[in-house]
Amino acid sequence: MSDLDSEYPRAESGRPFLPEEEKEFVKLFNKQKFRPRTAILTVWFDYPKNMFFQPIPAKDKITFTNKEGKKETGNKIRFRNGFCHDVLTSVDIQEIVKAGGRIIRILDDLRNKYKREGNIVGSNCMKLLGNSLYGKSIQKDIFTTRHLWNEATLQANFDSRIKTYEKINDTQYIVETEIEEKEITTEDSKSTRLTPSHLGSFVLSHSKKIMNNFIHVINGFYKPEIYYTDTDSLYISSKNWKKLNRAGLVSEKDYCKGKNDYGDGGIIFGLYLAPKVKYNIVLTSDGVLKENV
């Protein structure tokens, strides 16, 4: 999945590595050799069970329990949370990666056009179309296929391979069936529609690198300068906006740059409970108070 106007497309699923691929990766890893386009990592950290706030990472010297259950002191990423009492600025990162080329740009331009015209339906349609170019090819299960069948065909083919079926009108059903592994031919395995890629994972890694440029400039890795993060935005104190500007990270139109959503105004109160669960009171440039959730 992805957010077309966001900082990065999110890879929510991909095919598991085949056993022979895993053996190849282990062999390369043991020889300290790596394939140039592969970077799938597993990261371990201890997350407090009683914490339900949005985690914001910050590097600090802390005492923690390691995997062996022993106490250890060292510089580790810990998690700050909270509640804003400063005037904050939302830094929206313009879309970083335009995978899909000309088609994505056309959909993006149409979405922005419909937004300006107040056409919410048209804007959302363009967003969904753009997202599908990122996400659906990544999420495609090579062992699942879908059919449009009438009731007679469904009854004739109803067996243990059918995973789900949904009636869409008086006579037709969308049926999801499993494909047995032996049924997949060599030709099928070359099809991009049947072979999920790890595109989203690599895009994510590149995009996080761009996001880190913003965090680094305001020293956000070492100080609690970031109050909330979303896929394409940082909520920071307005005093840090000048730092981003001096670093050349600010633009209203350029990709990979930030823009200020609130102009001369800002967030004067914010409560952040979890990702996508937030409440802001915003003071606009005109001096009007508004709620933002």
Backbone as numpy.savetxt, mean C-alpha at the origin, in Angstrom:
# Nx Ny Nz CAx CAy CAz Cx Cy Cz
-3.30 -4.99 -4.72 -4.15 -3.80 -4.72 -3.26 -2.57 -4.72
-3.85 -1.43 -5.01 -3.08 -0.20 -4.96 -4.02 0.98 -4.84
-3.43 2.10 -4.58 -4.15 3.36 -4.58 -3.52 4.19 -5.69
-4.27 4.43 -6.76 -3.73 5.07 -7.95 -3.07 6.39 -7.64
-3.63 7.17 -6.73 -3.08 8.48 -6.41 -2.23 8.43 -5.15
-1.73 7.27 -4.79 -1.05 7.16 -3.51 0.45 7.09 -3.68
1.11 6.99 -2.54 2.57 6.93 -2.53 3.08 5.64 -3.13
2.36 4.56 -2.98 2.79 3.31 -3.59 1.61 2.36 -3.76
1.66 1.49 -4.77 0.69 0.40 -4.86 1.01 -0.64 -3.81
0.00 -1.22 -3.20 0.22 -2.18 -2.13 0.08 -3.60 -2.70
1.07 -4.41 -2.46 0.98 -5.81 -2.87 0.36 -6.60 -1.74
-0.89 -6.99 -1.88 -1.57 -7.70 -0.81 -1.44 -9.21 -0.94
-1.11 -9.67 -2.11 -0.92 -11.11 -2.26 -0.09 -11.38 -3.50
0.53 -12.53 -3.56 1.30 -12.98 -4.70 1.44 -14.48 -4.60
1.86 -15.12 -5.65 1.95 -16.57 -5.59 3.10 -16.98 -4.68
2.98 -18.09 -3.98 4.10 -18.58 -3.17 5.21 -19.10 -4.07
6.45 -19.04 -3.58 7.55 -19.59 -4.35 7.41 -21.10 -4.47
7.78 -21.64 -5.60 7.80 -23.08 -5.79 8.97 -23.68 -5.02
8.88 -24.97 -4.64 9.97 -25.61 -3.87 11.33 -25.47 -4.54
11.37 -25.63 -5.88 12.66 -25.52 -6.57 13.20 -24.09 -6.53
12.27 -23.09 -6.51 12.71 -21.71 -6.40 13.29 -21.43 -5.02
12.64 -21.97 -3.99 13.14 -21.78 -2.63 14.54 -22.36 -2.48
14.76 -23.55 -3.06 16.09 -24.16 -2.99 17.12 -23.29 -3.70
16.71 -22.70 -4.84 17.62 -21.83 -5.57 17.99 -20.60 -4.74
16.98 -19.99 -4.07 17.23 -18.81 -3.25 18.17 -19.12 -2.09
17.94 -20.28 -1.44 18.80 -20.68 -0.32 20.24 -20.87 -0.80
20.38 -21.52 -1.95 21.71 -21.76 -2.50 22.42 -20.45 -2.81
21.71 -19.51 -3.44 22.30 -18.21 -3.76 22.63 -17.43 -2.49
21.72 -17.50 -1.51 21.93 -16.78 -0.26 23.18 -17.28 0.46
23.35 -18.60 0.52 24.51 -19.18 1.20 25.82 -18.81 0.51
25.75 -18.53 -0.79 26.94 -18.11 -1.53 27.08 -16.59 -1.55
26.18 -15.90 -0.82 26.16 -14.43 -0.79 25.98 -13.85 -2.18
25.15 -14.52 -2.97 24.80 -14.03 -4.29 23.29 -13.83 -4.33
22.85 -12.79 -5.02 21.43 -12.48 -5.02 20.98 -12.14 -6.44
19.79 -12.58 -6.77 19.22 -12.21 -8.05 18.90 -10.72 -8.02
19.22 -9.97 -9.08 19.08 -8.51 -9.04 17.66 -8.02 -8.84
16.65 -8.83 -9.16 15.27 -8.34 -9.07 14.49 -8.99 -7.94
15.18 -9.64 -7.01 14.48 -10.33 -5.94 14.88 -9.75 -4.59
13.89 -9.31 -3.83 14.17 -8.79 -2.49 12.94 -8.98 -1.62
12.65 -10.21 -1.27 11.51 -10.54 -0.42 12.07 -10.93 0.95
11.83 -10.11 1.96 12.45 -10.31 3.27 11.40 -10.59 4.34
11.81 -11.28 5.40 10.98 -11.48 6.57 11.62 -10.73 7.74
10.85 -9.91 8.41 11.37 -9.08 9.50 10.65 -9.44 10.78
11.40 -9.61 11.88 10.82 -9.95 13.18 10.91 -8.75 14.09
9.84 -8.46 14.82 9.90 -7.47 15.89 8.88 -7.83 16.95
9.12 -7.31 18.15 8.24 -7.60 19.28 7.22 -6.48 19.38
5.95 -6.78 19.22 4.89 -5.77 19.23 4.06 -5.91 20.50
3.99 -4.86 21.32 3.24 -4.95 22.59 1.79 -5.36 22.34
1.31 -6.34 23.08 -0.03 -6.89 22.85 -1.13 -5.93 23.28
-0.82 -4.99 24.18 -1.85 -4.08 24.66 -1.88 -2.77 23.88
-1.14 -2.70 22.79 -1.07 -1.45 22.02 -2.01 -1.54 20.82
-2.90 -0.58 20.70 -3.81 -0.60 19.56 -3.72 0.67 18.74
-2.80 1.57 19.09 -2.65 2.80 18.33 -1.83 2.54 17.06
-1.92 3.49 16.14 -1.11 3.43 14.93 0.36 3.44 15.29
1.15 2.43 14.89 2.57 2.43 15.22 3.35 3.40 14.34
4.16 4.24 14.96 5.04 5.14 14.23 6.47 4.77 14.61
7.31 4.34 13.68 8.64 3.86 14.04 9.60 5.00 14.39
10.43 4.78 15.37 11.48 5.72 15.74 12.64 4.91 16.31
13.86 5.24 15.92 15.02 4.49 16.41 15.43 5.03 17.77
15.65 4.14 18.71 15.99 4.57 20.06 16.72 3.44 20.77
17.44 3.79 21.86 18.13 2.78 22.66 17.16 2.27 23.71
16.77 1.01 23.61 15.78 0.45 24.51 16.20 -0.94 24.96
15.57 -1.40 26.03 15.75 -2.77 26.50 14.57 -3.60 26.01
14.86 -4.73 25.41 13.80 -5.54 24.83 14.12 -7.02 25.04
13.13 -7.85 24.81 13.30 -9.30 24.91 13.57 -9.88 23.53
14.70 -10.56 23.38 15.05 -11.11 22.07 14.33 -12.43 21.81
14.63 -13.05 20.68 13.93 -14.29 20.31 14.18 -15.42 21.29
15.33 -15.38 21.98 15.65 -16.43 22.94 15.02 -16.18 24.30
14.29 -15.07 24.43 13.63 -14.76 25.70 14.52 -14.04 26.69
15.70 -13.59 26.25 16.63 -12.89 27.13 16.52 -11.38 26.95
16.79 -10.63 28.04 16.77 -9.18 27.97 18.01 -8.68 27.22
17.81 -7.71 26.36 18.91 -7.17 25.57 18.71 -5.67 25.41
19.81 -4.91 25.45 19.73 -3.46 25.27 20.48 -3.07 24.00
19.86 -2.25 23.20 20.51 -1.81 21.98 19.63 -0.85 21.21
20.14 -0.34 20.10 19.38 0.57 19.26 18.42 -0.23 18.39
17.14 -0.04 18.62 16.12 -0.77 17.89 15.03 0.19 17.44
14.31 -0.23 16.42 13.14 0.53 16.01 12.04 0.31 17.04
11.57 1.36 17.66 10.45 1.22 18.57 9.27 1.99 17.99
8.17 2.04 18.70 6.96 2.61 18.14 6.41 3.71 19.03
6.31 4.88 18.46 5.69 6.00 19.16 4.25 6.14 18.68
3.39 6.60 19.56 1.99 6.76 19.19 1.51 8.07 19.77
0.38 8.50 19.37 -0.13 9.57 20.11 -1.14 10.42 19.44
-1.03 11.53 19.84 -2.11 12.42 19.91 -1.50 13.77 19.68
-2.05 14.54 18.74 -1.41 15.76 18.27 -1.85 16.97 19.07
-0.90 17.76 19.47 -1.24 18.99 20.17 -0.59 20.17 19.48
0.07 19.94 18.35 0.71 20.98 17.58 -0.12 21.22 16.32
0.16 22.30 15.61 -0.49 22.51 14.32 0.24 21.63 13.31
-0.48 20.73 12.67 0.15 19.76 11.79 -0.14 20.06 10.33
0.77 19.62 9.50 0.62 19.74 8.06 0.59 18.34 7.46
-0.34 18.10 6.57 -0.38 16.82 5.86 0.46 16.94 4.60
1.50 16.14 4.50 2.36 16.14 3.32 1.92 15.00 2.43
1.24 15.31 1.34 0.79 14.29 0.40 1.87 14.05 -0.63
2.33 12.82 -0.74 3.36 12.49 -1.72 2.68 12.21 -3.06
3.07 12.98 -4.09 2.50 12.72 -5.40 2.92 11.33 -5.86
2.10 10.73 -6.69 2.31 9.32 -7.04 3.72 9.07 -7.52
4.34 8.02 -6.98 5.75 7.76 -7.22 5.99 6.91 -8.46
5.29 5.83 -8.59 5.55 4.90 -9.69 4.34 4.84 -10.61
4.57 5.01 -11.88 3.49 4.98 -12.86 3.58 3.71 -13.70
3.54 2.55 -13.06 3.55 1.30 -13.81 2.30 1.23 -14.67
2.46 0.89 -15.93 1.31 0.86 -16.82 1.39 1.94 -17.87
2.35 2.86 -17.69 2.65 3.84 -18.71 1.49 4.71 -19.13
1.27 4.80 -20.44 0.31 5.74 -21.01 -1.10 5.52 -20.50
-1.51 4.24 -20.33 -2.88 3.96 -19.89 -3.12 4.51 -18.49
-2.15 4.29 -17.60 -2.28 4.79 -16.23 -2.39 6.31 -16.23
-1.57 6.97 -17.05 -1.60 8.43 -17.09 -2.95 8.94 -17.59
-3.51 8.27 -18.59 -4.82 8.67 -19.11 -5.88 8.55 -18.01
-5.88 7.41 -17.31 -6.85 7.21 -16.23 -6.64 8.21 -15.10
-5.38 8.51 -14.80 -5.07 9.47 -13.74 -5.57 10.86 -14.12
-5.33 11.27 -15.37 -5.79 12.59 -15.84 -7.32 12.67 -15.82
-7.98 11.59 -16.24 -9.45 11.58 -16.22 -9.98 11.65 -14.79
-9.33 10.93 -13.89 -9.77 10.96 -12.49 -9.67 12.38 -11.92
-8.53 13.05 -12.19 -8.36 14.42 -11.69 -9.36 15.37 -12.34
-9.66 15.15 -13.63 -10.64 15.98 -14.33 -12.01 15.84 -13.68
-12.43 14.58 -13.43 -13.73 14.35 -12.80 -13.77 14.91 -11.38
-12.63 14.85 -10.69 -12.56 15.41 -9.34 -12.84 16.90 -9.37
-12.17 17.60 -10.31 -12.36 19.06 -10.42 -13.80 19.41 -10.77
-14.44 18.56 -11.57 -15.82 18.81 -11.98 -16.83 18.38 -10.93
-16.36 17.75 -9.86 -17.27 17.28 -8.81 -18.00 16.01 -9.17
-17.51 15.30 -10.17 -18.12 14.04 -10.61 -17.50 12.90 -9.80
-18.08 12.61 -8.63 -17.52 11.60 -7.73 -17.57 10.21 -8.34
-18.69 9.89 -9.02 -18.84 8.57 -9.63 -17.76 8.34 -10.69
-17.58 9.33 -11.57 -16.56 9.21 -12.61 -15.16 9.10 -12.03
-14.88 9.90 -11.00 -13.57 9.86 -10.34 -13.29 8.49 -9.73
-14.29 7.94 -9.02 -14.11 6.63 -8.39 -13.96 5.51 -9.43
-14.68 5.64 -10.55 -14.55 4.63 -11.61 -13.13 4.62 -12.17
-12.56 5.81 -12.41 -11.20 5.88 -12.93 -10.20 5.33 -11.91
-10.47 5.57 -10.63 -9.59 5.05 -9.58 -9.61 3.52 -9.58
-10.81 2.93 -9.67 -10.92 1.48 -9.65 -10.26 0.86 -10.88
-10.43 1.51 -12.04 -9.79 0.99 -13.25 -8.27 1.03 -13.12
-7.77 2.13 -12.57 -6.32 2.23 -12.37 -5.81 1.22 -11.37
-6.55 1.04 -10.29 -6.14 0.07 -9.27 -6.08 -1.34 -9.83
-7.02 -1.67 -10.72 -7.07 -3.03 -11.25 -5.83 -3.35 -12.07
-5.24 -2.32 -12.71 -4.03 -2.57 -13.49 -2.87 -2.96 -12.59
-2.85 -2.40 -11.36 -1.82 -2.80 -10.39 -2.19 -4.12 -9.72
-3.37 -4.13 -9.11 -3.66 -5.16 -8.13 -4.14 -6.48 -8.66
-5.06 -6.48 -9.63 -5.70 -7.74 -10.00 -4.74 -8.71 -10.65
-3.79 -8.21 -11.42 -2.83 -9.14 -12.02 -1.94 -9.76 -10.95
-1.70 -9.01 -9.87 -0.89 -9.53 -8.78 -1.68 -10.54 -7.97
-2.97 -10.34 -7.83 -3.78 -11.19 -6.98 -4.31 -12.44 -7.68
-4.14 -12.54 -8.98 -4.72 -13.67 -9.72 -4.15 -14.98 -9.22
-5.04 -15.89 -8.86 -4.66 -17.22 -8.37 -4.51 -18.16 -9.57
-3.35 -18.76 -9.74 -3.13 -19.61 -10.92 -3.91 -20.91 -10.83
-4.46 -21.23 -9.66 -5.23 -22.46 -9.51 -6.73 -22.19 -9.44
-7.15 -20.98 -9.83 -8.57 -20.63 -9.79 -8.97 -19.98 -11.11
-10.16 -20.28 -11.58 -10.69 -19.63 -12.77 -12.17 -19.31 -12.54
-12.70 -18.38 -13.34 -14.10 -17.96 -13.19 -14.85 -18.17 -14.51
-16.15 -18.49 -14.38 -16.99 -18.74 -15.55 -18.31 -18.00 -15.38
-18.94 -17.70 -16.51 -20.30 -17.18 -16.53 -21.18 -18.30 -17.08
-21.93 -18.95 -16.19 -22.73 -20.12 -16.57 -24.21 -19.86 -16.32
-25.05 -20.54 -17.13 -26.48 -20.55 -16.81 -26.74 -21.67 -15.81
-27.96 -21.77 -15.33 -28.26 -22.74 -14.27 -28.07 -24.18 -14.73
-28.41 -24.46 -15.98 -28.26 -25.82 -16.49 -26.79 -26.24 -16.53
-25.92 -25.33 -16.98 -24.49 -25.63 -17.03 -23.92 -25.82 -15.63
-24.37 -24.98 -14.69 -23.91 -25.10 -13.31 -24.30 -26.45 -12.72
-25.53 -26.87 -12.96 -25.98 -28.17 -12.44 -25.21 -29.32 -13.07
-24.93 -29.21 -14.36 -24.24 -30.29 -15.07 -22.78 -30.42 -14.64
-22.18 -29.31 -14.20 -20.76 -29.32 -13.86 -20.51 -29.16 -12.36
-21.56 -29.28 -11.57 -21.41 -29.07 -10.13 -20.66 -30.25 -9.49
-19.47 -29.97 -8.97 -18.70 -31.01 -8.28 -17.80 -30.34 -7.25
-16.84 -31.08 -6.72 -15.99 -30.59 -5.62 -15.04 -29.48 -6.06
-14.87 -29.29 -7.36 -13.96 -28.24 -7.83 -14.57 -26.84 -7.71
-15.87 -26.75 -7.57 -16.53 -25.44 -7.48 -16.31 -24.85 -6.09
-15.68 -23.66 -6.05 -15.39 -23.01 -4.78 -16.55 -22.12 -4.35
-17.02 -21.26 -5.26 -18.15 -20.37 -4.95 -18.96 -20.15 -6.22
-20.22 -19.78 -6.04 -21.02 -19.35 -7.18 -22.00 -18.28 -6.69
-22.26 -17.31 -7.56 -23.11 -16.18 -7.19 -24.09 -15.89 -8.32
-25.35 -15.81 -7.99 -26.38 -15.53 -8.99 -26.41 -14.04 -9.28
-26.27 -13.66 -10.56 -26.23 -12.25 -10.90 -27.50 -11.77 -11.59
-28.30 -12.69 -12.12 -29.61 -12.34 -12.67 -30.48 -13.59 -12.65
-31.59 -13.56 -13.35 -32.53 -14.68 -13.28 -31.98 -15.97 -13.87
-31.01 -15.87 -14.77 -30.58 -17.08 -15.48 -29.08 -17.37 -15.39
-28.26 -16.43 -14.90 -26.81 -16.60 -14.98 -26.13 -16.55 -13.61
-24.99 -17.24 -13.53 -24.19 -17.31 -12.31 -22.71 -17.02 -12.64
-22.03 -16.35 -11.72 -20.57 -16.28 -11.78 -20.04 -17.41 -10.91
-19.29 -18.32 -11.51 -18.83 -19.53 -10.82 -17.30 -19.52 -10.74
-16.79 -19.71 -9.54 -15.34 -19.80 -9.32 -14.97 -21.26 -9.09
-14.08 -21.79 -9.93 -13.70 -23.20 -9.82 -12.19 -23.34 -9.64
-11.80 -24.44 -9.03 -10.39 -24.75 -8.87 -9.87 -25.46 -10.12
-8.61 -25.17 -10.45 -7.95 -25.87 -11.55 -6.97 -26.85 -10.94
-7.07 -28.10 -11.32 -6.11 -29.08 -10.83 -4.74 -28.78 -11.44
-3.70 -28.99 -10.64 -2.35 -28.64 -11.07 -1.97 -29.31 -12.38
-2.40 -30.54 -12.57 -2.04 -31.27 -13.78 -2.70 -30.69 -15.02
-3.75 -29.86 -14.82 -4.46 -29.29 -15.96 -3.73 -28.09 -16.55
-2.80 -27.50 -15.81 -2.10 -26.32 -16.28 -1.00 -26.74 -17.25
-1.10 -26.28 -18.47 -0.15 -26.68 -19.50 1.05 -25.75 -19.51
2.06 -26.13 -20.26 3.26 -25.30 -20.39 2.91 -23.96 -20.99
2.00 -23.97 -21.95 1.59 -22.72 -22.59 0.88 -21.81 -21.59
0.02 -22.41 -20.74 -0.69 -21.63 -19.73 0.28 -20.95 -18.78
1.35 -21.66 -18.41 2.26 -21.13 -17.40 3.01 -19.90 -17.89
3.02 -19.68 -19.21 3.67 -18.49 -19.77 2.74 -17.29 -19.79
1.47 -17.51 -19.55 0.49 -16.43 -19.63 0.61 -15.52 -18.42
0.69 -14.21 -18.67 0.78 -13.26 -17.55 -0.52 -13.21 -16.77
-1.63 -13.61 -17.38 -2.91 -13.61 -16.65 -2.97 -14.75 -15.65
-2.20 -15.81 -15.90 -2.24 -16.96 -15.01 -1.06 -16.97 -14.04
-0.08 -16.14 -14.26 1.12 -16.15 -13.43 1.23 -14.85 -12.65
0.87 -14.83 -11.38 1.00 -13.61 -10.59 2.46 -13.21 -10.48
2.71 -11.91 -10.47 4.08 -11.42 -10.33 4.25 -10.78 -8.96
5.46 -10.42 -8.64 5.73 -9.71 -7.39 5.95 -8.22 -7.68
5.31 -7.74 -8.75 5.46 -6.33 -9.13 5.20 -5.41 -7.95
4.09 -5.64 -7.26 3.74 -4.75 -6.16 4.79 -4.71 -5.08
5.43 -5.85 -4.81 6.46 -5.90 -3.77 7.65 -5.03 -4.13
8.06 -5.09 -5.39 9.21 -4.30 -5.80 8.86 -2.81 -5.87
7.65 -2.51 -6.34 7.19 -1.12 -6.36 7.14 -0.58 -4.94
6.65 -1.40 -4.02 6.56 -1.00 -2.62 7.94 -0.66 -2.07
8.94 -1.49 -2.35 10.29 -1.24 -1.85 10.84 0.07 -2.39
10.66 0.29 -3.69 11.14 1.54 -4.29 10.42 2.75 -3.70
9.12 2.62 -3.52 8.32 3.73 -3.03 8.65 4.09 -1.59
8.89 3.05 -0.76 9.26 3.32 0.62 10.59 4.07 0.69
11.46 3.80 -0.26 12.73 4.53 -0.33 12.47 6.01 -0.56
11.52 6.32 -1.45 11.17 7.72 -1.71 10.57 8.35 -0.46
9.65 7.63 0.21 9.03 8.14 1.43 10.08 8.40 2.50
11.09 7.54 2.57 12.15 7.71 3.57 12.92 9.01 3.38
12.98 9.51 2.13 13.64 10.80 1.90 12.97 11.91 2.70
11.64 11.88 2.76 10.90 12.89 3.51 11.15 12.73 5.01
11.12 11.48 5.47 11.31 11.22 6.90 12.72 11.62 7.33
13.70 11.34 6.47 15.09 11.65 6.81 15.31 13.15 6.95
14.73 13.95 6.05 14.94 15.40 6.07 14.46 16.02 7.37
13.35 15.51 7.93 12.84 16.08 9.19 13.32 15.28 10.40
14.31 14.40 10.18 14.90 13.60 11.26 13.86 12.73 11.95
12.90 12.25 11.17 11.79 11.49 11.74 12.14 10.11 12.22
13.33 9.60 11.83 13.74 8.28 12.30 14.24 8.32 13.74
14.63 9.51 14.20 15.25 9.61 15.52 14.45 10.46 16.50
13.52 11.25 15.98 12.71 12.11 16.84 11.23 11.90 16.52
10.36 12.13 17.49 8.91 11.95 17.25 8.32 13.09 16.44
8.73 13.20 15.17 8.29 14.31 14.32 7.10 13.92 13.44
6.74 12.64 13.43 5.65 12.17 12.57 4.53 11.66 13.45
3.33 12.21 13.25 2.20 11.88 14.12 1.30 10.80 13.52
1.28 10.72 12.21 0.42 9.73 11.55 0.93 9.54 10.13
0.85 8.33 9.62 1.23 8.07 8.22 0.12 7.29 7.54
-0.05 7.59 6.27 -0.95 6.82 5.42 -0.12 6.36 4.22
-0.78 5.77 3.25 -0.03 5.25 2.11 0.73 6.33 1.36
0.21 7.55 1.36 0.84 8.60 0.57 0.97 9.91 1.34
0.95 9.87 2.66 0.98 11.13 3.39 1.65 10.98 4.75
2.19 12.11 5.22 2.76 12.22 6.56 2.07 13.37 7.27
1.73 13.19 8.52 1.21 14.29 9.32 2.36 14.77 10.21
2.86 15.97 9.92 4.02 16.50 10.62 3.71 17.90 11.13
4.55 18.39 12.03 4.40 19.76 12.51 4.65 20.72 11.35
3.88 21.79 11.29 4.02 22.73 10.17 5.39 23.39 10.13
6.10 23.40 11.26 7.44 24.01 11.28 8.42 23.22 10.40
8.10 21.95 10.12 8.99 21.13 9.30 8.77 21.30 7.80
7.72 22.03 7.43 7.43 22.20 6.00 8.56 22.92 5.28
9.17 23.90 5.95 10.27 24.65 5.33 11.47 23.75 5.05
11.68 22.77 5.93 12.80 21.84 5.72 12.60 21.03 4.44
11.37 20.59 4.23 11.07 19.84 3.01 11.22 20.71 1.77
10.81 21.97 1.89 10.91 22.91 0.78 12.36 23.16 0.42
13.20 23.38 1.44 14.63 23.62 1.19 15.31 22.41 0.57
14.80 21.23 0.89 15.39 19.99 0.34 14.90 19.69 -1.07
14.04 20.53 -1.61 13.53 20.32 -2.96 12.51 19.21 -3.07
11.81 18.93 -1.97 10.83 17.84 -1.96 9.39 18.33 -2.08
9.21 19.60 -2.41 7.87 20.18 -2.44 7.50 20.61 -3.85
6.32 20.22 -4.30 5.79 20.65 -5.58 4.31 20.33 -5.61
3.53 21.17 -6.25 2.09 20.92 -6.36 1.75 19.96 -7.49
2.68 19.77 -8.44 2.35 18.96 -9.62 3.30 17.79 -9.86
4.57 17.94 -9.50 5.56 16.92 -9.86 5.34 15.63 -9.08
5.61 14.49 -9.73 5.56 13.20 -9.06 6.75 13.08 -8.11
6.58 12.27 -7.09 7.61 12.02 -6.07 7.86 13.23 -5.19
7.02 14.24 -5.27 7.16 15.43 -4.44 5.94 15.57 -3.54
6.06 16.40 -2.51 4.98 16.58 -1.55 4.20 17.86 -1.80
2.93 17.85 -1.41 2.13 19.07 -1.46 1.40 19.23 -0.14
1.13 20.48 0.21 0.47 20.79 1.48 -1.04 20.85 1.26
-1.76 19.97 1.91 -3.21 19.91 1.73 -3.94 21.08 2.39
-3.30 21.74 3.35 -4.04 22.70 4.18 -3.58 24.15 4.02
-2.66 24.41 3.09 -2.25 25.79 2.85 -1.72 26.46 4.10
-2.26 27.65 4.41 -1.83 28.38 5.61 -2.51 27.87 6.87
-3.44 26.94 6.72 -4.12 26.38 7.89 -3.39 25.15 8.39
-4.13 24.26 9.04 -3.50 23.04 9.54 -4.41 22.31 10.50
-3.93 21.19 11.01 -4.66 20.39 11.99 -4.34 20.92 13.38
-5.35 21.37 14.10 -5.09 21.89 15.45 -5.40 20.85 16.52
-6.11 19.78 16.15 -6.35 18.67 17.07 -6.48 17.40 16.25
-5.81 16.35 16.70 -5.90 15.09 15.98 -5.88 13.91 16.92
-6.68 12.92 16.63 -6.72 11.69 17.41 -6.57 10.53 16.44
-5.54 9.70 16.63 -5.23 8.63 15.70 -5.25 7.31 16.44
-6.26 6.51 16.14 -6.47 5.26 16.87 -5.89 4.06 16.16
-5.89 4.06 14.84 -5.42 2.91 14.07 -5.29 3.37 12.62
-4.66 2.58 11.76 -4.62 2.95 10.35 -6.02 3.20 9.80
-6.20 4.34 9.17 -7.47 4.75 8.57 -8.53 5.12 9.61
-8.19 5.07 10.89 -9.15 5.44 11.94 -8.59 6.67 12.64
-9.07 7.84 12.23 -8.51 9.07 12.76 -9.59 10.14 12.81
-9.33 11.17 13.61 -10.26 12.30 13.72 -9.43 13.57 13.82
-9.68 14.53 12.93 -8.94 15.79 12.92 -9.90 16.97 12.99
-9.48 18.01 13.69 -10.13 19.31 13.60 -9.16 20.21 12.84
-9.60 20.71 11.69 -8.73 21.45 10.79 -9.11 22.93 10.79
-8.10 23.78 10.90 -8.29 25.22 10.73 -7.89 25.56 9.30
-8.84 26.01 8.48 -8.56 26.28 7.07 -7.84 27.61 6.92
-7.36 27.88 5.70 -6.68 29.15 5.42 -7.60 30.34 5.64
-8.92 30.11 5.55 -9.90 31.18 5.75 -10.30 31.34 7.21
-9.69 30.56 8.10 -10.01 30.67 9.52 -11.25 29.91 9.93
-11.69 28.94 9.12 -12.89 28.16 9.41 -12.48 26.80 9.99
-13.17 26.36 11.04 -12.90 25.06 11.63 -13.72 23.98 10.91
-13.07 22.88 10.57 -13.75 21.77 9.91 -13.30 20.46 10.53
-14.21 19.47 10.48 -13.87 18.12 10.93 -13.37 17.31 9.75
-12.41 16.45 10.01 -11.88 15.58 8.97 -11.64 14.21 9.57
-12.28 13.17 8.98 -12.12 11.81 9.51 -11.63 10.88 8.41
